Amino acid sequence: GSFNVGRHLWAGARTAPFKGSVDEVAVWQRALPDGEVADEARSLINESYAGAELVANWAPETASGATVTDTTSGYGRSLALTGGAAVVDGEIVFDGVDDSATTAGPLVDDTGSFTTTTLVALDGAKLAAKAVGYKGQVLGQRTADGSAWGFWYELTGKDVVVDEETYEDRTVPVGKWHFGRLGADGKFSSVVSDEVAALDGLVRLTGVHDAQSGEISLYLGRNRNGAELAFTAVLGSGDFAIGKGFTSGAWSHYLPARIAEVRVWAGAMASSEQIDNSVGD
């Protein structure tokens, strides 16, 4: 009889229709060894490139009022700006108090492979008013008890420097980037940036979750930061959020920043070369 996708034959009748989408069906006349199964799951094209499908792409220039639309990926999700977040000069501006942007999530299977990138500029003056130890989320997927994954900023200290224009002392926040999860206990499971997070200028952050290796990695620009980290994925639920994070049963971790772009792919990009060519600037 026929080979069927999305339905079942039982007692001469077609039953059990599958509600959803199915892609990349393949059948072999042999048993695949573990290594080939893993390579097939990663959709490897070669050692440097793996299949990755764009599932979300938000650029502030597509904004209309308090909505930023995705006109590129084909999935058509829109971001809702709340709390006073607004698009100014082609960037979404967040005050770090109650501003955010959200869409119904999850965007991808959070236990599967995915890649995400953003352009973010921290507001140095507003961060200087935060207490050391403050944690703000750039973007991420929530789950029942915290974050499934996301980009985070952690304020680790403050320096006092002489302002080059006024010759007066001013406080400069010092912190690091994280890619991973912040649990309800306030502890990170994340890759931490090698470099101190730059202030006030746009920074390219890219994160990769490779489900086949069980690891996550963080890139600043095209440069990998930190070592790959073993990561136990948590299935997300609820909103995907920008400018705030969910922990201990409530939204908090509001981040004062400007966001110029957010993109998410299903699939783990295989190398810095692929990230450089696919993400670009």
CSV table of C-alpha atoms in Angstrom, one decimal:
chain,number,residue,atom,x,y,z
A,1,GLY,CA,0.0,0.0,0.0
A,2,SER,CA,0.9,3.7,0.0
A,3,PHE,CA,3.3,5.4,2.3
A,4,ASN,CA,1.4,7.9,4.4
A,5,VAL,CA,2.4,11.1,6.2
A,6,GLY,CA,-0.1,12.8,8.4
A,7,ARG,CA,-2.8,10.1,8.5
A,8,HIS,CA,-3.3,6.5,9.5
A,9,LEU,CA,-5.0,3.5,7.8
A,10,TRP,CA,-7.2,1.4,10.1
A,11,ALA,CA,-9.8,-1.1,9.1
A,12,GLY,CA,-9.8,0.2,5.5
A,13,ALA,CA,-10.4,3.8,6.5
A,14,ARG,CA,-8.1,6.9,6.8
A,15,THR,CA,-8.1,8.0,10.4
A,16,ALA,CA,-6.0,9.9,13.0
A,17,PRO,CA,-5.3,13.0,10.9
A,18,PHE,CA,-2.2,14.9,12.2
A,19,LYS,CA,-2.8,18.5,13.1
A,20,GLY,CA,0.4,20.4,12.4
A,21,SER,CA,3.2,20.6,9.8
A,22,VAL,CA,5.7,17.9,8.8
A,23,ASP,CA,8.9,18.6,6.9
A,24,GLU,CA,12.0,16.8,5.6
A,25,VAL,CA,10.6,13.2,5.7
A,26,ALA,CA,13.3,10.7,4.8
A,27,VAL,CA,13.5,6.9,4.8
A,28,TRP,CA,16.5,4.6,4.6
A,29,GLN,CA,16.7,0.9,3.6
A,30,ARG,CA,19.2,0.3,6.5
A,31,ALA,CA,19.7,1.0,10.1
A,32,LEU,CA,21.5,4.3,10.7
A,33,PRO,CA,24.3,4.4,13.3
A,34,ASP,CA,24.1,6.9,16.1
A,35,GLY,CA,26.5,9.4,14.4
A,36,GLU,CA,24.4,9.5,11.2
A,37,VAL,CA,21.2,10.0,13.2
A,38,ALA,CA,22.8,12.9,15.1
A,39,ASP,CA,24.1,14.5,11.8
A,40,GLU,CA,20.6,14.1,10.2
A,41,ALA,CA,19.0,15.7,13.2
A,42,ARG,CA,21.3,18.6,12.9
A,43,SER,CA,20.6,18.9,9.1
A,44,LEU,CA,24.3,19.2,8.4
A,45,ILE,CA,25.2,20.5,5.0
A,46,ASN,CA,28.9,20.3,5.7
A,47,GLU,CA,31.1,20.7,8.8
A,48,SER,CA,30.6,24.4,8.9
A,49,TYR,CA,26.9,24.7,7.9
A,50,ALA,CA,23.7,23.2,9.3
A,51,GLY,CA,20.1,23.7,8.3
A,52,ALA,CA,18.4,26.6,10.2
A,53,GLU,CA,14.9,28.0,9.5
A,54,LEU,CA,14.1,31.6,10.4
A,55,VAL,CA,11.0,31.5,12.6
A,56,ALA,CA,11.0,35.1,13.9
A,57,ASN,CA,12.4,38.4,12.7
A,58,TRP,CA,11.6,41.7,14.3
A,59,ALA,CA,13.0,45.0,13.1
A,60,PRO,CA,11.6,48.2,14.6
A,61,GLU,CA,11.2,49.9,11.3
A,62,THR,CA,8.2,47.6,10.7
A,63,ALA,CA,6.4,49.1,13.8
A,64,SER,CA,3.0,50.6,13.7
A,65,GLY,CA,2.0,52.2,16.9
A,66,ALA,CA,2.6,49.7,19.8
A,67,THR,CA,3.0,46.7,17.4
A,68,VAL,CA,6.2,45.4,15.7
A,69,THR,CA,5.3,43.0,13.0
A,70,ASP,CA,7.4,40.1,11.5
A,71,THR,CA,7.1,40.5,7.7
A,72,THR,CA,10.1,38.2,6.8
A,73,SER,CA,10.0,34.8,8.4
A,74,GLY,CA,6.5,33.8,7.1
A,75,TYR,CA,5.3,33.0,10.7
A,76,GLY,CA,3.8,36.4,11.1
A,77,ARG,CA,4.1,36.8,14.9
A,78,SER,CA,3.8,40.4,16.2
A,79,LEU,CA,5.4,42.0,19.2
A,80,ALA,CA,3.2,44.0,21.5
A,81,LEU,CA,5.0,47.0,23.2
A,82,THR,CA,3.8,47.7,26.7
A,83,GLY,CA,4.6,49.9,29.7
A,84,GLY,CA,5.7,52.8,27.5
A,85,ALA,CA,8.2,51.0,25.3
A,86,ALA,CA,8.4,52.8,22.0
A,87,VAL,CA,10.2,52.8,18.7
A,88,VAL,CA,12.6,55.8,18.5
A,89,ASP,CA,14.9,56.3,15.5
A,90,GLY,CA,14.6,52.7,14.4
A,91,GLU,CA,15.2,51.1,17.9
A,92,ILE,CA,12.8,49.9,20.6
A,93,VAL,CA,13.6,51.8,23.8
A,94,PHE,CA,13.0,50.3,27.2
A,95,ASP,CA,13.2,52.3,30.5
A,96,GLY,CA,14.2,49.4,32.8
A,97,VAL,CA,11.1,50.0,35.0
A,98,ASP,CA,8.1,48.5,33.3
A,99,ASP,CA,8.7,48.6,29.6
A,100,SER,CA,8.7,45.3,27.6
A,101,ALA,CA,7.7,43.7,24.3
A,102,THR,CA,6.0,40.3,24.2
A,103,THR,CA,4.5,37.7,21.8
A,104,ALA,CA,2.8,34.4,22.5
A,105,GLY,CA,5.5,31.7,22.8
A,106,PRO,CA,7.3,29.4,22.6
A,107,LEU,CA,8.8,30.3,19.2
A,108,VAL,CA,10.7,27.1,18.9
A,109,ASP,CA,10.9,23.7,20.6
A,110,ASP,CA,13.1,24.8,23.4
A,111,THR,CA,14.5,21.3,24.0
A,112,GLY,CA,15.5,21.2,20.3
A,113,SER,CA,18.3,23.1,18.5
A,114,PHE,CA,17.9,26.8,17.9
A,115,THR,CA,19.8,30.0,17.3
A,116,THR,CA,18.9,33.5,18.3
A,117,THR,CA,20.5,36.9,17.8
A,118,THR,CA,19.9,40.5,18.8
A,119,LEU,CA,21.4,44.0,18.6
A,120,VAL,CA,21.3,45.6,22.0
A,121,ALA,CA,22.6,48.9,23.5
A,122,LEU,CA,22.6,49.2,27.3
A,123,ASP,CA,21.6,52.5,29.0
A,124,GLY,CA,24.7,53.2,31.1
A,125,ALA,CA,23.2,56.0,33.1
A,126,LYS,CA,20.2,54.1,34.2
A,127,LEU,CA,22.2,51.0,35.0
A,128,ALA,CA,24.5,53.1,37.2
A,129,ALA,CA,21.5,53.6,39.5
A,130,LYS,CA,20.9,49.9,39.9
A,131,ALA,CA,22.4,47.9,42.8
A,132,VAL,CA,25.3,45.5,42.2
A,133,GLY,CA,23.9,42.1,41.6
A,134,TYR,CA,21.0,43.4,39.4
A,135,LYS,CA,20.1,41.1,36.5
A,136,GLY,CA,18.1,42.3,33.5
A,137,GLN,CA,16.9,40.2,30.6
A,138,VAL,CA,17.5,41.3,27.0
A,139,LEU,CA,15.1,38.7,25.6
A,140,GLY,CA,14.0,35.2,26.3
A,141,GLN,CA,11.4,32.5,26.7
A,142,ARG,CA,9.6,32.1,30.0
A,143,THR,CA,8.6,28.8,31.6
A,144,ALA,CA,6.6,27.9,34.7
A,145,ASP,CA,9.4,28.6,37.2
A,146,GLY,CA,11.7,31.1,35.5
A,147,SER,CA,13.3,31.4,32.1
A,148,ALA,CA,13.7,28.5,29.7
A,149,TRP,CA,16.5,30.5,28.0
A,150,GLY,CA,17.5,34.0,27.2
A,151,PHE,CA,20.2,36.7,27.0
A,152,TRP,CA,20.8,38.5,30.3
A,153,TYR,CA,22.9,41.3,31.6
A,154,GLU,CA,24.4,41.1,35.2
A,155,LEU,CA,25.7,44.1,37.0
A,156,THR,CA,28.8,42.8,38.8
A,157,GLY,CA,30.4,46.1,40.0
A,158,LYS,CA,30.8,49.8,39.6
A,159,ASP,CA,33.8,52.0,38.7
A,160,VAL,CA,34.3,55.7,39.4
A,161,VAL,CA,36.0,57.5,36.6
A,162,VAL,CA,36.7,61.1,35.6
A,163,ASP,CA,34.4,62.4,32.9
A,164,GLU,CA,36.6,63.6,30.0
A,165,GLU,CA,34.3,66.6,29.3
A,166,THR,CA,33.3,67.8,32.8
A,167,TYR,CA,36.3,66.5,34.7
A,168,GLU,CA,33.9,65.4,37.4
A,169,ASP,CA,33.7,61.9,38.9
A,170,ARG,CA,31.0,59.7,37.5
A,171,THR,CA,29.9,56.1,38.3
A,172,VAL,CA,30.2,53.6,35.5
A,173,PRO,CA,28.4,50.2,35.8
A,174,VAL,CA,30.5,47.1,35.1
A,175,GLY,CA,28.8,43.8,34.0
A,176,LYS,CA,28.8,40.7,31.9
A,177,TRP,CA,26.5,39.1,29.3
A,178,HIS,CA,24.9,35.7,29.9
A,179,PHE,CA,23.2,33.3,27.5
A,180,GLY,CA,21.2,30.5,29.3
A,181,ARG,CA,18.6,30.2,32.0
A,182,LEU,CA,18.0,32.1,35.3
A,183,GLY,CA,16.2,29.9,37.8
A,184,ALA,CA,13.7,30.7,40.4
A,185,ASP,CA,16.6,30.6,42.9
A,186,GLY,CA,18.3,33.5,41.2
A,187,LYS,CA,21.2,31.4,39.9
A,188,PHE,CA,22.3,31.2,36.3
A,189,SER,CA,22.9,28.2,34.2
A,190,SER,CA,24.6,30.1,31.4
A,191,VAL,CA,27.6,30.9,29.3
A,192,VAL,CA,29.2,34.2,30.5
A,193,SER,CA,30.9,36.7,28.2
A,194,ASP,CA,34.7,37.0,28.4
A,195,GLU,CA,34.4,40.8,27.9
A,196,VAL,CA,32.8,43.4,30.1
A,197,ALA,CA,29.5,44.5,28.5
A,198,ALA,CA,29.9,47.7,26.5
A,199,LEU,CA,27.6,50.6,27.4
A,200,ASP,CA,25.4,52.8,25.2
A,201,GLY,CA,26.5,51.4,21.8
A,202,LEU,CA,24.9,48.5,19.9
A,203,VAL,CA,26.4,45.0,20.6
A,204,ARG,CA,25.6,41.9,18.6
A,205,LEU,CA,24.7,38.9,20.8
A,206,THR,CA,24.1,35.4,19.3
A,207,GLY,CA,23.3,32.3,21.2
A,208,VAL,CA,23.2,28.7,20.0
A,209,HIS,CA,21.5,25.7,21.6
A,210,ASP,CA,22.8,22.4,20.0
A,211,ALA,CA,20.4,19.8,21.2
A,212,GLN,CA,22.5,16.9,19.8
A,213,SER,CA,25.6,17.9,21.8
A,214,GLY,CA,23.5,19.2,24.8
A,215,GLU,CA,25.5,22.4,24.8
A,216,ILE,CA,24.9,26.1,24.5
A,217,SER,CA,27.4,28.8,23.2
A,218,LEU,CA,27.5,32.6,23.2
A,219,TYR,CA,29.0,34.9,20.5
A,220,LEU,CA,29.7,38.6,20.7
A,221,GLY,CA,29.9,39.7,17.1
A,222,ARG,CA,31.5,36.7,15.4
A,223,ASN,CA,33.7,35.8,18.4
A,224,ARG,CA,32.7,33.0,20.7
A,225,ASN,CA,32.9,34.0,24.3
A,226,GLY,CA,33.3,31.5,27.2
A,227,ALA,CA,33.4,27.7,26.8
A,228,GLU,CA,30.5,25.7,25.5
A,229,LEU,CA,28.3,24.8,28.4
A,230,ALA,CA,26.4,21.5,29.1
A,231,PHE,CA,22.8,22.6,29.2
A,232,THR,CA,19.7,20.8,30.3
A,233,ALA,CA,16.9,22.3,28.2
A,234,VAL,CA,13.6,23.2,29.8
A,235,LEU,CA,10.4,23.4,27.6
A,236,GLY,CA,9.1,26.9,27.5
A,237,SER,CA,5.6,28.0,28.1
A,238,GLY,CA,3.9,31.4,28.0
A,239,ASP,CA,5.3,34.6,26.5
A,240,PHE,CA,8.5,35.3,24.7
A,241,ALA,CA,9.6,38.6,26.1
A,242,ILE,CA,12.1,41.4,25.3
A,243,GLY,CA,13.2,43.8,28.1
A,244,LYS,CA,12.0,41.8,31.0
A,245,GLY,CA,12.3,38.3,32.5
A,246,PHE,CA,10.0,35.9,34.4
A,247,THR,CA,11.2,34.4,37.8
A,248,SER,CA,9.6,33.3,41.0
A,249,GLY,CA,6.1,33.5,39.6
A,250,ALA,CA,6.3,37.1,38.3
A,251,TRP,CA,7.7,39.4,35.7
A,252,SER,CA,10.7,41.4,36.8
A,253,HIS,CA,14.3,41.9,35.6
A,254,TYR,CA,13.4,45.0,33.5
A,255,LEU,CA,16.3,46.2,31.4
A,256,PRO,CA,17.1,49.8,30.4
A,257,ALA,CA,18.3,49.4,26.8
A,258,ARG,CA,17.7,49.9,23.1
A,259,ILE,CA,16.9,46.9,20.8
A,260,ALA,CA,17.5,47.3,17.1
A,261,GLU,CA,16.8,43.7,16.0
A,262,VAL,CA,15.7,40.2,17.2
A,263,ARG,CA,15.9,37.0,15.1
A,264,VAL,CA,15.3,33.3,16.0
A,265,TRP,CA,16.0,30.2,13.9
A,266,ALA,CA,15.0,26.6,14.5
A,267,GLY,CA,18.3,24.7,14.2
A,268,ALA,CA,21.8,25.2,15.6
A,269,MET,CA,24.2,27.1,13.4
A,270,ALA,CA,27.3,25.0,13.1
A,271,SER,CA,30.2,27.5,13.2
A,272,SER,CA,31.3,31.1,13.6
A,273,GLU,CA,31.5,31.2,9.8
A,274,GLN,CA,27.8,30.3,9.4
A,275,ILE,CA,26.9,32.8,12.1
A,276,ASP,CA,28.9,35.5,10.4
A,277,ASN,CA,27.3,34.8,7.0
A,278,SER,CA,23.8,34.2,8.2
A,279,VAL,CA,23.5,36.8,11.0
A,280,GLY,CA,25.8,39.5,9.5
A,281,ASP,CA,25.5,43.2,10.2
